[in-house]
XYZ file of C-alpha atoms in Angstrom:
103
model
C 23.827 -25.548 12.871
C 22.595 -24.861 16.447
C 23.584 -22.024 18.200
C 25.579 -24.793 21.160
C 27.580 -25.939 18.206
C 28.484 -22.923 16.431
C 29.926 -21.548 19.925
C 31.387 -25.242 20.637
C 33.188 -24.415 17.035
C 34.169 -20.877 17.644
C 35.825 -21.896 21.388
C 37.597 -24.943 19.667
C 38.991 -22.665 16.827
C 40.304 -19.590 19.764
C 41.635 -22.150 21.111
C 43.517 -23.901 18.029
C 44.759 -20.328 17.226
C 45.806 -19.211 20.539
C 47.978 -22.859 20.538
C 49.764 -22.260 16.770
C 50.209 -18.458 18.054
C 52.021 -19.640 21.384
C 53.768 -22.334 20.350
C 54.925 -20.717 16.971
C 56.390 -17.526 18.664
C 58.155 -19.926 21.078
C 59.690 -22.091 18.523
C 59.980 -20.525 15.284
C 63.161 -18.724 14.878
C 64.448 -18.938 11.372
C 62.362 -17.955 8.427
C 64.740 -17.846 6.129
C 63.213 -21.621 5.043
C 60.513 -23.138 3.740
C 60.499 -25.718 6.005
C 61.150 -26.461 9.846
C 64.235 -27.078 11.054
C 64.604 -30.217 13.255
C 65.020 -28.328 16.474
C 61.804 -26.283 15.592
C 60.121 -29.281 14.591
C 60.897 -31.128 18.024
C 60.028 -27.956 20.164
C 56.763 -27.223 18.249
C 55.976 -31.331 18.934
C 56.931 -30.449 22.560
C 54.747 -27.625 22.594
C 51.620 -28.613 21.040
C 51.598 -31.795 22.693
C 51.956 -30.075 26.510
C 49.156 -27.643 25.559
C 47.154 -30.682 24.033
C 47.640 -32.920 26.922
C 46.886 -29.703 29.398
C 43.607 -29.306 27.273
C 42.386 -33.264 28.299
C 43.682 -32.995 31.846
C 40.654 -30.056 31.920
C 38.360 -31.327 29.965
C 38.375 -34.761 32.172
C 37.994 -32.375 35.088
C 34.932 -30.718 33.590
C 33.117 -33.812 32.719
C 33.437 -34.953 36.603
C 32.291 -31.357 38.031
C 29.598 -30.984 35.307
C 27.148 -33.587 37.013
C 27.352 -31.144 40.067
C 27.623 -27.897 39.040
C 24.278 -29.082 36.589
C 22.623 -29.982 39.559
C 23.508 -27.076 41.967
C 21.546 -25.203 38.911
C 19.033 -27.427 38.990
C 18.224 -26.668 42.680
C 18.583 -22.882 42.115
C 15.928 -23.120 39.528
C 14.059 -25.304 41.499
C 13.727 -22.785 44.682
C 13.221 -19.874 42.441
C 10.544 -21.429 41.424
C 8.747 -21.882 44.510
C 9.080 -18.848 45.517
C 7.727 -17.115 42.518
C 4.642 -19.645 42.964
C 4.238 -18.404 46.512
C 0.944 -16.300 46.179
C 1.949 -12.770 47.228
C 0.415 -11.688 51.249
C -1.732 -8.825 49.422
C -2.110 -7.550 45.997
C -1.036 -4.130 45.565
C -3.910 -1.045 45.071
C -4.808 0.213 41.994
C -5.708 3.559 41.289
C -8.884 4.533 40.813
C -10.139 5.256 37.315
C -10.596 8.717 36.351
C -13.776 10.049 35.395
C -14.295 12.749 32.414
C -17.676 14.214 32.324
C -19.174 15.895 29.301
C -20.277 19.352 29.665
């Protein structure tokens, strides 16, 4: 796997575990069974499906900046580069060599 999709995996699975953490401390109460009870079951529903729909609402508004915020880099890059291909107004002095007779 590329490096992009390892840390596209890794954000996706914080994420996933920050969601079960949050929404099981909010709704779990009873673990005295196996199971959910229905009133856990409908607020974990409630809660996963707020934090899901949250997650699209952002994504949705990162896919329409992305086009700009790429191109604002774009243009950084772009200047950067001409300066740096700018020749420089002198070249700095070097030292002169030293010079070790033999005697």
């Amino acid at each position: 796997m590329e490096q992009q999709q390892l840390r596209g995996l890794r954000d996706f699975l914080l994420a996933y575990n920050q969601m079960t953490e949050l929404c099981f401390q909010r709704c779990v109460s009873n673990l005295n069974y196996r199971t959910l009870t229905g009133e856990e079951e409908s607020c974990l529903d409630g809660c996963a499906g707020k934090l899901v729909r949250s997650n699209h609402r952002l994504m949705a508004a990162y896919v329409r900046l992305m086009p700009s915020l790429v191109q604002r880099r774009i243009s950084d890059y772009e200047a950067a580069a001409q300066e740096a291909a700018l020749p420089p107004a002198e070249p700095p002095a070097l030292p002169a060599p030293s010079v070790v007779s033999a005697s």
